[in-house]
PDB file of C-alpha atoms and ligand atoms in Angstrom:
ATOM      1  CA  UNK E   1     126.613  91.056 132.554  1.00 42.00           C
ATOM      2  CA  UNK E   2     127.417  89.435 135.852  1.00 42.00           C
ATOM      3  CA  UNK E   3     124.562  87.798 137.669  1.00 43.00           C
ATOM      4  CA  UNK E   4     123.774  88.856 141.340  1.00 46.00           C
ATOM      5  CA  UNK E   5     126.402  87.937 144.190  1.00 45.00           C
ATOM      6  CA  UNK E   6     124.280  85.095 146.572  1.00 46.00           C
ATOM      7  CA  UNK E   7     126.546  85.189 149.603  1.00 46.00           C
ATOM      8  CA  UNK E   8     124.140  85.780 152.034  1.00 47.00           C
ATOM      9  CA  UNK E   9     123.504  89.086 153.861  1.00 50.00           C
ATOM     10  CA  UNK E  10     123.915  90.043 157.650  1.00 46.00           C
ATOM     11  CA  UNK E  11     120.759  90.212 159.918  1.00 43.00           C
ATOM     12  CA  UNK E  12     117.104  88.889 159.309  1.00 44.00           C
ATOM     13  CA  UNK E  13     116.268  86.392 157.372  1.00 47.00           C
ATOM     14  CA  UNK E  14     119.636  87.287 155.624  1.00 50.00           C
ATOM     15  CA  UNK E  15     117.894  88.817 152.338  1.00 53.00           C
ATOM     16  CA  UNK E  16     115.463  86.003 151.565  1.00 59.00           C
ATOM     17  CA  UNK E  17     112.358  88.323 151.118  1.00 69.00           C
ATOM     18  CA  UNK E  18     110.964  90.244 148.395  1.00 89.00           C
ATOM     19  CA  UNK E  19     110.432  93.165 150.617  1.00 94.00           C
ATOM     20  CA  UNK E  20     113.440  94.628 152.216  1.00 95.00           C
ATOM     21  CA  UNK E  21     111.852  97.200 154.040  1.00 96.00           C
ATOM     22  CA  UNK E  22     108.017  98.553 154.633  1.00 96.00           C
ATOM     23  CA  UNK E  23     105.956 101.374 156.418  1.00 97.00           C
ATOM     24  CA  UNK E  24     102.647 100.672 158.019  1.00 97.00           C
ATOM     25  CA  UNK E  25     100.847 103.566 158.581  1.00 97.00           C
ATOM     26  CA  UNK E  26     103.291 105.593 159.199  1.00 98.00           C
ATOM     27  CA  UNK E  27     102.869 109.158 160.748  1.00 97.00           C
ATOM     28  CA  UNK E  28     105.575 111.690 161.906  1.00 97.00           C
ATOM     29  CA  UNK E  29     104.122 114.897 163.433  1.00 96.00           C
ATOM     30  CA  UNK E  30     106.572 117.801 164.623  1.00 95.00           C
ATOM     31  CA  UNK E  31     105.631 120.205 167.196  1.00 91.00           C
ATOM     32  CA  UNK E  32     102.413 120.386 169.012  1.00 90.00           C
ATOM     33  CA  UNK E  33      99.042 122.308 168.459  1.00 90.00           C
ATOM     34  CA  UNK E  34      99.148 125.257 166.214  1.00 90.00           C
ATOM     35  CA  UNK E  35     102.730 124.704 165.039  1.00 91.00           C
ATOM     36  CA  UNK E  36     102.018 120.939 164.231  1.00 92.00           C
ATOM     37  CA  UNK E  37     103.065 120.022 161.476  1.00 93.00           C
ATOM     38  CA  UNK E  38     102.234 116.169 159.328  1.00 95.00           C
ATOM     39  CA  UNK E  39     105.612 115.655 157.811  1.00 97.00           C
ATOM     40  CA  UNK E  40     104.190 111.121 157.145  1.00 98.00           C
ATOM     41  CA  UNK E  41     100.488 111.222 157.210  1.00 97.00           C
ATOM     42  CA  UNK E  42      99.949 107.277 157.035  1.00 97.00           C
ATOM     43  CA  UNK E  43     102.506 106.123 154.483  1.00 97.00           C
ATOM     44  CA  UNK E  44     102.290 102.450 153.349  1.00 97.00           C
ATOM     45  CA  UNK E  45     105.312 101.744 151.551  1.00 96.00           C
ATOM     46  CA  UNK E  46     107.111  98.628 150.369  1.00 96.00           C
ATOM     47  CA  UNK E  47     110.595  98.599 148.870  1.00 96.00           C
ATOM     48  CA  UNK E  48     111.848  95.635 146.634  1.00 95.00           C
ATOM     49  CA  UNK E  49     114.466  93.949 147.761  1.00 95.00           C
ATOM     50  CA  UNK E  50     117.125  93.925 145.211  1.00 95.00           C
ATOM     51  CA  UNK E  51     115.880  97.012 143.126  1.00 96.00           C
ATOM     52  CA  UNK E  52     117.019 100.195 142.996  1.00 97.00           C
ATOM     53  CA  UNK E  53     113.789 103.131 144.676  1.00 97.00           C
ATOM     54  CA  UNK E  54     114.100 106.446 143.834  1.00 97.00           C
ATOM     55  CA  UNK E  55     111.784 109.358 146.634  1.00 97.00           C
ATOM     56  CA  UNK E  56     110.673 112.624 144.790  1.00 95.00           C
ATOM     57  CA  UNK E  57     109.113 115.160 145.833  1.00 92.00           C
ATOM     58  CA  UNK E  58     108.734 119.145 146.460  1.00 91.00           C
ATOM     59  CA  UNK E  59     110.793 120.455 149.155  1.00 91.00           C
ATOM     60  CA  UNK E  60     108.947 120.028 152.672  1.00 94.00           C
ATOM     61  CA  UNK E  61     106.772 116.425 151.287  1.00 95.00           C
ATOM     62  CA  UNK E  62     108.638 114.604 153.927  1.00 96.00           C
ATOM     63  CA  UNK E  63     111.470 112.796 151.784  1.00 95.00           C
ATOM     64  CA  UNK E  64     113.650 112.985 154.289  1.00 94.00           C
ATOM     65  CA  UNK E  65     111.628 112.401 157.006  1.00 96.00           C
ATOM     66  CA  UNK E  66     110.650 108.913 155.326  1.00 97.00           C
ATOM     67  CA  UNK E  67     113.938 108.001 154.285  1.00 96.00           C
ATOM     68  CA  UNK E  68     114.724 108.712 158.112  1.00 95.00           C
ATOM     69  CA  UNK E  69     112.237 107.038 159.290  1.00 96.00           C
ATOM     70  CA  UNK E  70     112.748 104.208 157.300  1.00 96.00           C
ATOM     71  CA  UNK E  71     116.417 103.927 158.331  1.00 95.00           C
ATOM     72  CA  UNK E  72     116.276 103.677 162.312  1.00 94.00           C
ATOM     73  CA  UNK E  73     117.349 107.485 162.604  1.00 92.00           C
ATOM     74  CA  UNK E  74     114.097 109.109 163.591  1.00 93.00           C
ATOM     75  CA  UNK E  75     111.546 108.089 165.668  1.00 93.00           C
ATOM     76  CA  UNK E  76     107.310 107.802 164.130  1.00 96.00           C
ATOM     77  CA  UNK E  77     104.575 109.331 166.095  1.00 96.00           C
ATOM     78  CA  UNK E  78     102.715 106.573 164.871  1.00 97.00           C
ATOM     79  CA  UNK E  79     102.605 103.015 162.273  1.00 98.00           C
ATOM     80  CA  UNK E  80     105.017 100.457 161.953  1.00 97.00           C
ATOM     81  CA  UNK E  81     108.637 100.323 160.365  1.00 97.00           C
ATOM     82  CA  UNK E  82     109.341  96.963 159.149  1.00 97.00           C
ATOM     83  CA  UNK E  83     113.578  95.979 158.246  1.00 96.00           C
ATOM     84  CA  UNK E  84     112.810  92.650 156.319  1.00 93.00           C
ATOM     85  CA  UNK E  85     111.122  90.821 159.241  1.00 92.00           C
ATOM     86  CA  UNK E  86     112.237  92.845 161.872  1.00 94.00           C
ATOM     87  CA  UNK E  87     110.344  95.491 163.407  1.00 96.00           C
ATOM     88  CA  UNK E  88     111.972  97.933 164.318  1.00 96.00           C
ATOM     89  CA  UNK E  89     109.430 101.208 165.365  1.00 95.00           C
ATOM     90  CA  UNK E  90     109.680 100.319 169.330  1.00 87.00           C
ATOM     91  CA  UNK E  91     113.458  99.193 168.991  1.00 94.00           C
ATOM     92  CA  UNK E  92     115.640 100.412 172.099  1.00 93.00           C
ATOM     93  CA  UNK E  93     118.310 102.708 171.321  1.00 92.00           C
ATOM     94  CA  UNK E  94     120.622  99.860 171.873  1.00 94.00           C
ATOM     95  CA  UNK E  95     119.528  97.352 169.821  1.00 94.00           C
ATOM     96  CA  UNK E  96     118.428  99.949 167.013  1.00 94.00           C
ATOM     97  CA  UNK E  97     122.262 101.527 166.775  1.00 92.00           C
ATOM     98  CA  UNK E  98     123.320  97.582 166.216  1.00 91.00           C
ATOM     99  CA  UNK E  99     120.681  97.339 163.833  1.00 92.00           C
ATOM    100  CA  UNK E 100     121.745 100.437 161.846  1.00 92.00           C
ATOM    101  CA  UNK E 101     125.220  99.153 162.174  1.00 88.00           C
ATOM    102  CA  UNK E 102     124.678  95.697 160.809  1.00 87.00           C
ATOM    103  CA  UNK E 103     122.116  96.039 158.123  1.00 92.00           C
ATOM    104  CA  UNK E 104     121.926  99.397 157.104  1.00 94.00           C
ATOM    105  CA  UNK E 105     124.496 101.292 154.795  1.00 92.00           C
ATOM    106  CA  UNK E 106     124.457 105.209 154.121  1.00 92.00           C
ATOM    107  CA  UNK E 107     125.207 107.325 151.808  1.00 90.00           C
ATOM    108  CA  UNK E 108     124.838 111.698 152.532  1.00 87.00           C
ATOM    109  CA  UNK E 109     125.564 114.254 150.629  1.00 83.00           C
ATOM    110  CA  UNK E 110     128.129 115.395 152.755  1.00 85.00           C
ATOM    111  CA  UNK E 111     130.545 112.407 152.064  1.00 84.00           C
ATOM    112  CA  UNK E 112     131.020 111.886 156.005  1.00 89.00           C
ATOM    113  CA  UNK E 113     134.958 110.069 155.498  1.00 93.00           C
ATOM    114  CA  UNK E 114     137.676 110.339 158.291  1.00 95.00           C
ATOM    115  CA  UNK E 115     140.406 112.462 156.772  1.00 95.00           C
ATOM    116  CA  UNK E 116     143.251 111.286 158.433  1.00 96.00           C
ATOM    117  CA  UNK E 117     142.265 107.789 156.933  1.00 96.00           C
ATOM    118  CA  UNK E 118     142.822 106.216 153.752  1.00 96.00           C
ATOM    119  CA  UNK E 119     140.022 105.542 151.363  1.00 95.00           C
ATOM    120  CA  UNK E 120     140.446 101.532 151.949  1.00 94.00           C
ATOM    121  CA  UNK E 121     140.545 102.207 156.063  1.00 94.00           C
ATOM    122  CA  UNK E 122     137.481 104.311 155.345  1.00 95.00           C
ATOM    123  CA  UNK E 123     135.585 101.659 153.722  1.00 94.00           C
ATOM    124  CA  UNK E 124     136.305  98.879 156.375  1.00 93.00           C
ATOM    125  CA  UNK E 125     136.201 101.504 159.527  1.00 91.00           C
ATOM    126  CA  UNK E 126     132.220 100.295 160.021  1.00 85.00           C
ATOM    127  CA  UNK E 127     133.429  96.393 160.107  1.00 86.00           C
ATOM    128  CA  UNK E 128     136.740  97.286 161.906  1.00 87.00           C
ATOM    129  CA  UNK E 129     134.388  99.186 164.662  1.00 84.00           C
ATOM    130  CA  UNK E 130     131.909  96.081 164.597  1.00 81.00           C
ATOM    131  CA  UNK E 131     134.795  94.145 165.157  1.00 86.00           C
ATOM    132  CA  UNK E 132     133.961  91.818 161.677  1.00 85.00           C
ATOM    133  CA  UNK E 133     136.588  90.851 159.178  1.00 85.00           C
ATOM    134  CA  UNK E 134     135.712  92.035 155.638  1.00 81.00           C
ATOM    135  CA  UNK E 135     135.123  89.112 153.175  1.00 84.00           C
ATOM    136  CA  UNK E 136     138.640  90.120 150.937  1.00 89.00           C
ATOM    137  CA  UNK E 137     136.980  88.532 147.434  1.00 88.00           C
ATOM    138  CA  UNK E 138     133.588  90.872 148.141  1.00 86.00           C
ATOM    139  CA  UNK E 139     135.646  94.020 149.344  1.00 90.00           C
ATOM    140  CA  UNK E 140     137.677  93.544 146.014  1.00 89.00           C
ATOM    141  CA  UNK E 141     134.325  93.349 144.553  1.00 84.00           C
ATOM    142  CA  UNK E 142     133.209  96.425 145.448  1.00 85.00           C
ATOM    143  CA  UNK E 143     136.191  97.957 145.130  1.00 87.00           C
ATOM    144  CA  UNK E 144     136.425  97.206 141.867  1.00 83.00           C
ATOM    145  CA  UNK E 145     132.663  98.187 140.988  1.00 77.00           C
ATOM    146  CA  UNK E 146     133.498 101.680 142.081  1.00 79.00           C
ATOM    147  CA  UNK E 147     136.653 101.944 139.991  1.00 82.00           C
ATOM    148  CA  UNK E 148     138.646 102.520 142.939  1.00 84.00           C
ATOM    149  CA  UNK E 149     141.207  99.450 143.093  1.00 83.00           C
ATOM    150  CA  UNK E 150     144.093 102.454 142.101  1.00 88.00           C
ATOM    151  CA  UNK E 151     143.306 104.725 144.870  1.00 91.00           C
ATOM    152  CA  UNK E 152     142.885 103.165 148.154  1.00 94.00           C
ATOM    153  CA  UNK E 153     145.982 104.611 150.154  1.00 95.00           C
ATOM    154  CA  UNK E 154     144.836 107.822 149.268  1.00 96.00           C
ATOM    155  CA  UNK E 155     143.513 110.123 151.725  1.00 96.00           C
ATOM    156  CA  UNK E 156     140.221 112.232 151.525  1.00 95.00           C
ATOM    157  CA  UNK E 157     142.052 115.076 150.584  1.00 95.00           C
ATOM    158  CA  UNK E 158     143.949 113.503 148.038  1.00 95.00           C
ATOM    159  CA  UNK E 159     140.516 112.638 146.177  1.00 94.00           C
ATOM    160  CA  UNK E 160     138.057 114.326 143.974  1.00 91.00           C
ATOM    161  CA  UNK E 161     134.342 115.182 145.012  1.00 89.00           C
ATOM    162  CA  UNK E 162     133.406 112.470 143.308  1.00 88.00           C
ATOM    163  CA  UNK E 163     136.353 109.658 144.143  1.00 90.00           C
ATOM    164  CA  UNK E 164     135.306 110.442 147.927  1.00 92.00           C
ATOM    165  CA  UNK E 165     131.622 110.001 147.062  1.00 88.00           C
ATOM    166  CA  UNK E 166     132.821 106.598 145.512  1.00 89.00           C
ATOM    167  CA  UNK E 167     135.150 105.777 149.003  1.00 93.00           C
ATOM    168  CA  UNK E 168     131.399 106.984 150.600  1.00 92.00           C
ATOM    169  CA  UNK E 169     129.273 104.290 148.580  1.00 89.00           C
ATOM    170  CA  UNK E 170     131.988 101.354 148.714  1.00 91.00           C
ATOM    171  CA  UNK E 171     132.176 101.876 152.451  1.00 92.00           C
ATOM    172  CA  UNK E 172     127.956 101.422 152.744  1.00 90.00           C
ATOM    173  CA  UNK E 173     128.677  98.384 150.068  1.00 87.00           C
ATOM    174  CA  UNK E 174     131.452  96.900 151.855  1.00 88.00           C
ATOM    175  CA  UNK E 175     129.322  95.784 155.147  1.00 85.00           C
ATOM    176  CA  UNK E 176     127.111  93.895 152.736  1.00 84.00           C
ATOM    177  CA  UNK E 177     124.079  95.736 154.534  1.00 91.00           C
ATOM    178  CA  UNK E 178     120.102  94.929 153.330  1.00 93.00           C
ATOM    179  CA  UNK E 179     119.543  98.280 152.143  1.00 96.00           C
ATOM    180  CA  UNK E 180     121.725 101.371 151.028  1.00 95.00           C
ATOM    181  CA  UNK E 181     120.158 104.561 151.943  1.00 96.00           C
ATOM    182  CA  UNK E 182     121.392 107.864 150.133  1.00 94.00           C
ATOM    183  CA  UNK E 183     120.183 111.258 151.321  1.00 91.00           C
ATOM    184  CA  UNK E 184     120.729 113.300 147.709  1.00 90.00           C
ATOM    185  CA  UNK E 185     123.830 111.515 147.514  1.00 89.00           C
ATOM    186  CA  UNK E 186     124.856 113.712 144.282  1.00 89.00           C
ATOM    187  CA  UNK E 187     124.006 116.783 145.514  1.00 87.00           C
ATOM    188  CA  UNK E 188     127.295 118.319 146.507  1.00 84.00           C
ATOM    189  CA  UNK E 189     128.911 116.885 142.619  1.00 83.00           C
ATOM    190  CA  UNK E 190     128.981 118.096 139.403  1.00 85.00           C
ATOM    191  CA  UNK E 191     127.009 116.241 136.889  1.00 86.00           C
ATOM    192  CA  UNK E 192     130.028 114.204 135.400  1.00 85.00           C
ATOM    193  CA  UNK E 193     131.048 112.916 139.063  1.00 82.00           C
ATOM    194  CA  UNK E 194     127.424 112.462 139.978  1.00 87.00           C
ATOM    195  CA  UNK E 195     126.774 110.254 136.884  1.00 89.00           C
ATOM    196  CA  UNK E 196     129.444 108.374 138.139  1.00 85.00           C
ATOM    197  CA  UNK E 197     128.322 107.600 141.489  1.00 86.00           C
ATOM    198  CA  UNK E 198     125.000 106.786 140.115  1.00 92.00           C
ATOM    199  CA  UNK E 199     125.805 104.635 137.959  1.00 90.00           C
ATOM    200  CA  UNK E 200     128.417 102.736 140.567  1.00 86.00           C
ATOM    201  CA  UNK E 201     124.720 102.337 142.683  1.00 90.00           C
ATOM    202  CA  UNK E 202     122.943 101.250 139.899  1.00 93.00           C
ATOM    203  CA  UNK E 203     125.947  98.108 139.242  1.00 89.00           C
ATOM    204  CA  UNK E 204     125.605  97.531 142.764  1.00 88.00           C
ATOM    205  CA  UNK E 205     122.004  96.916 142.401  1.00 93.00           C
ATOM    206  CA  UNK E 206     122.550  94.584 139.082  1.00 92.00           C
ATOM    207  CA  UNK E 207     125.782  93.210 139.411  1.00 87.00           C
ATOM    208  CA  UNK E 208     125.999  92.821 143.912  1.00 84.00           C
ATOM    209  CA  UNK E 209     122.302  92.326 143.927  1.00 90.00           C
ATOM    210  CA  UNK E 210     121.925  95.836 146.521  1.00 92.00           C
ATOM    211  CA  UNK E 211     118.876  97.201 147.329  1.00 96.00           C
ATOM    212  CA  UNK E 212     119.250 101.101 146.965  1.00 96.00           C
ATOM    213  CA  UNK E 213     116.332 103.731 148.409  1.00 97.00           C
ATOM    214  CA  UNK E 214     117.418 107.361 147.267  1.00 96.00           C
ATOM    215  CA  UNK E 215     115.942 110.286 147.775  1.00 96.00           C
ATOM    216  CA  UNK E 216     116.412 113.277 145.037  1.00 94.00           C
ATOM    217  CA  UNK E 217     115.518 116.547 143.733  1.00 89.00           C
ATOM    218  CA  UNK E 218     116.882 115.286 140.126  1.00 92.00           C
ATOM    219  CA  UNK E 219     115.512 113.931 137.574  1.00 93.00           C
ATOM    220  CA  UNK E 220     118.623 112.292 135.900  1.00 93.00           C
ATOM    221  CA  UNK E 221     119.656 111.172 138.667  1.00 94.00           C
ATOM    222  CA  UNK E 222     115.714 109.666 139.260  1.00 96.00           C
ATOM    223  CA  UNK E 223     116.370 107.681 135.764  1.00 96.00           C
ATOM    224  CA  UNK E 224     118.903 105.564 137.189  1.00 96.00           C
ATOM    225  CA  UNK E 225     116.423 103.965 139.620  1.00 97.00           C
ATOM    226  CA  UNK E 226     113.915 101.056 138.733  1.00 97.00           C
ATOM    227  CA  UNK E 227     111.303 103.167 140.492  1.00 97.00           C
ATOM    228  CA  UNK E 228     110.050 106.463 141.667  1.00 96.00           C
ATOM    229  CA  UNK E 229     107.700 107.231 144.733  1.00 96.00           C
ATOM    230  CA  UNK E 230     106.543 110.630 144.605  1.00 95.00           C
ATOM    231  CA  UNK E 231     105.537 112.532 148.323  1.00 95.00           C
ATOM    232  CA  UNK E 232     103.592 115.146 148.407  1.00 94.00           C
ATOM    233  CA  UNK E 233     102.492 117.188 151.739  1.00 95.00           C
ATOM    234  CA  UNK E 234     103.261 113.556 153.530  1.00 97.00           C
ATOM    235  CA  UNK E 235     101.537 111.384 151.304  1.00 97.00           C
ATOM    236  CA  UNK E 236     102.488 109.101 148.609  1.00 96.00           C
ATOM    237  CA  UNK E 237     100.788 110.254 145.730  1.00 94.00           C
ATOM    238  CA  UNK E 238     102.220 108.445 142.609  1.00 93.00           C
ATOM    239  CA  UNK E 239     104.813 106.486 141.580  1.00 94.00           C
ATOM    240  CA  UNK E 240     106.729 105.488 138.092  1.00 95.00           C
ATOM    241  CA  UNK E 241     108.023 102.270 136.945  1.00 95.00           C
ATOM    242  CA  UNK E 242     111.505 102.051 134.536  1.00 94.00           C
ATOM    243  CA  UNK E 243     111.383 106.025 134.660  1.00 94.00           C
ATOM    244  CA  UNK E 244     113.318 108.073 132.633  1.00 93.00           C
ATOM    245  CA  UNK E 245     114.485 111.528 133.031  1.00 92.00           C
ATOM    246  CA  UNK E 246     112.447 112.916 130.922  1.00 92.00           C
ATOM    247  CA  UNK E 247     109.131 111.100 132.277  1.00 92.00           C
ATOM    248  CA  UNK E 248     110.254 112.152 135.406  1.00 91.00           C
ATOM    249  CA  UNK E 249     110.440 116.109 134.577  1.00 90.00           C
ATOM    250  CA  UNK E 250     106.901 115.416 133.161  1.00 88.00           C
ATOM    251  CA  UNK E 251     105.554 114.294 136.428  1.00 87.00           C
ATOM    252  CA  UNK E 252     107.266 117.152 138.141  1.00 83.00           C
ATOM    253  CA  UNK E 253     105.818 119.782 136.038  1.00 82.00           C
ATOM    254  CA  UNK E 254     102.339 118.265 136.253  1.00 78.00           C
ATOM    255  CA  UNK E 255     102.448 118.516 140.110  1.00 68.00           C
ATOM    256  CA  UNK E 256     103.929 122.001 140.026  1.00 66.00           C
ATOM    257  CA  UNK E 257     101.025 123.235 137.790  1.00 57.00           C
ATOM    258  CA  UNK E 258     102.821 122.536 134.615  1.00 52.00           C
ATOM    259  CA  UNK E 259     104.819 126.020 135.951  1.00 50.00           C
ATOM    260  CA  UNK E 260     108.852 125.066 135.585  1.00 46.00           C
ATOM    261  CA  UNK E 261     109.407 128.270 137.641  1.00 42.00           C
ATOM    262  CA  UNK E 262     107.762 127.221 140.766  1.00 42.00           C
ATOM    263  CA  UNK E 263     110.044 127.506 143.600  1.00 40.00           C
ATOM    264  CA  UNK E 264     111.262 123.836 143.955  1.00 47.00           C
ATOM    265  CA  UNK E 265     112.059 123.340 140.490  1.00 44.00           C
ATOM    266  CA  UNK E 266     113.779 125.110 137.855  1.00 40.00           C
ATOM    267  CA  UNK E 267     112.951 124.071 133.844  1.00 39.00           C
ATOM    268  CA  UNK E 268     116.162 122.019 134.290  1.00 43.00           C
ATOM    269  CA  UNK E 269     114.229 120.158 136.934  1.00 43.00           C
ATOM    270  CA  UNK E 270     116.707 120.914 139.226  1.00 45.00           C
ATOM    271  CA  UNK E 271     116.181 122.696 142.636  1.00 45.00           C
ATOM    272  CA  UNK E 272     116.409 126.193 143.078  1.00 39.00           C
TER     273      UNK E 272
HETATM  274  P1  LIG B   1     111.900 116.745 152.485  1.00 83.72           P
HETATM  275  O1  LIG B   1     112.960 116.007 152.587  1.00 83.72           O
HETATM  276  O2  LIG B   1     110.475 116.817 151.486  1.00 83.72           O
HETATM  277  O3  LIG B   1     112.613 118.408 151.599  1.00 83.72           O
HETATM  278  P2  LIG B   1     111.281 117.059 154.975  1.00 83.72           P
HETATM  279  O4  LIG B   1     110.866 115.438 155.475  1.00 83.72           O
HETATM  280  O5  LIG B   1     112.584 117.375 155.580  1.00 83.72           O
HETATM  281  O6  LIG B   1     110.743 117.549 153.627  1.00 83.72           O
HETATM  282  O7  LIG B   1     110.121 117.666 156.132  1.00 83.72           O
HETATM  283  C1  LIG B   1     109.338 117.481 155.718  1.00 83.72           C
HETATM  284  C2  LIG B   1     108.074 118.653 156.755  1.00 83.72           C
HETATM  285  O8  LIG B   1     108.209 118.230 158.359  1.00 83.72           O
HETATM  286  C3  LIG B   1     108.371 119.750 156.812  1.00 83.72           C
HETATM  287  O9  LIG B   1     107.106 120.678 156.341  1.00 83.72           O
HETATM  288  C4  LIG B   1     109.038 120.239 157.350  1.00 83.72           C
HETATM  289  O10 LIG B   1     109.696 121.873 157.680  1.00 83.72           O
HETATM  290  C5  LIG B   1     109.102 119.470 158.380  1.00 83.72           C
HETATM  291  N1  LIG B   1     110.191 119.014 159.250  1.00 83.72           N
HETATM  292  C6  LIG B   1     111.310 118.655 159.688  1.00 83.72           C
HETATM  293  N2  LIG B   1     111.744 118.266 159.814  1.00 83.72           N
HETATM  294  C7  LIG B   1     111.486 118.716 160.891  1.00 83.72           C
HETATM  295  C8  LIG B   1     112.000 119.270 162.210  1.00 83.72           C
HETATM  296  N3  LIG B   1     112.896 118.748 163.058  1.00 83.72           N
HETATM  297  N4  LIG B   1     110.865 119.910 163.389  1.00 83.72           N
HETATM  298  C9  LIG B   1     110.056 120.743 162.880  1.00 83.72           C
HETATM  299  N5  LIG B   1     109.415 120.054 161.652  1.00 83.72           N
HETATM  300  C10 LIG B   1     110.150 119.274 160.716  1.00 83.72           C
END
């Protein structure tokens, strides 16, 4: 296996601290009075640098909210979020927008590629917008890692769903962000294409030293992670190191009362 690359990352301490992001007593409430929902209930979490963390839990447990708060896509009601040594809670919009652009990468369920641009243009777009010149050596390495070398001139419509998501992963990796957040990144892919994309995220951690946080419902997807955090009712209720798909599924069945037919998970551990 190739050793992790030591090219410094952008922002913060350049990726020197062991914890890439942390939440401290984070509360997120929606609505008021009777309609008030506590989506996050005093969450403390450390996201280790250079590792792959999966966030799991039933629908409505707060997974997306936690990810959005950690990524500065949503504000918190209380508590603090830090990216490296920077407290992002309380940052004004303009600074937050710049921090997200310069220091965070995103991979969403919808690939969010621009249809008129080639794969390569899509990959370098965020850097072009930021006025940053892509590092050629790094770009080649990223493109190689996600297996896109022969397809860089293709437009999204000329690529399969799996290939489009690989472009989205390459776009996230190319800017060398401190963290990549994925919200169900394989949710729109069949299992083979999903496995490929997860394999590339895994390689980005092992070979490029990337930090990845992924929300997923899928035990097979979670098994690519180093650590799984389980949310229930807005709290982190458990975690698992070195997960296997079987162990994750067992854990989910335990939370759903041992009944695989509960609404959140079917017998294969996928959401209904
Ligand atoms: P998950 O990602 O685990 O499915 P979410 O983070 O989407 O859970 O939601 C957590 C809770 O917060 C749920 O009860 C959900 O209904 C509520 N919630 C999420 N977003 C909003 C919103 N924009 N307005 C009101 N309630 C919301």
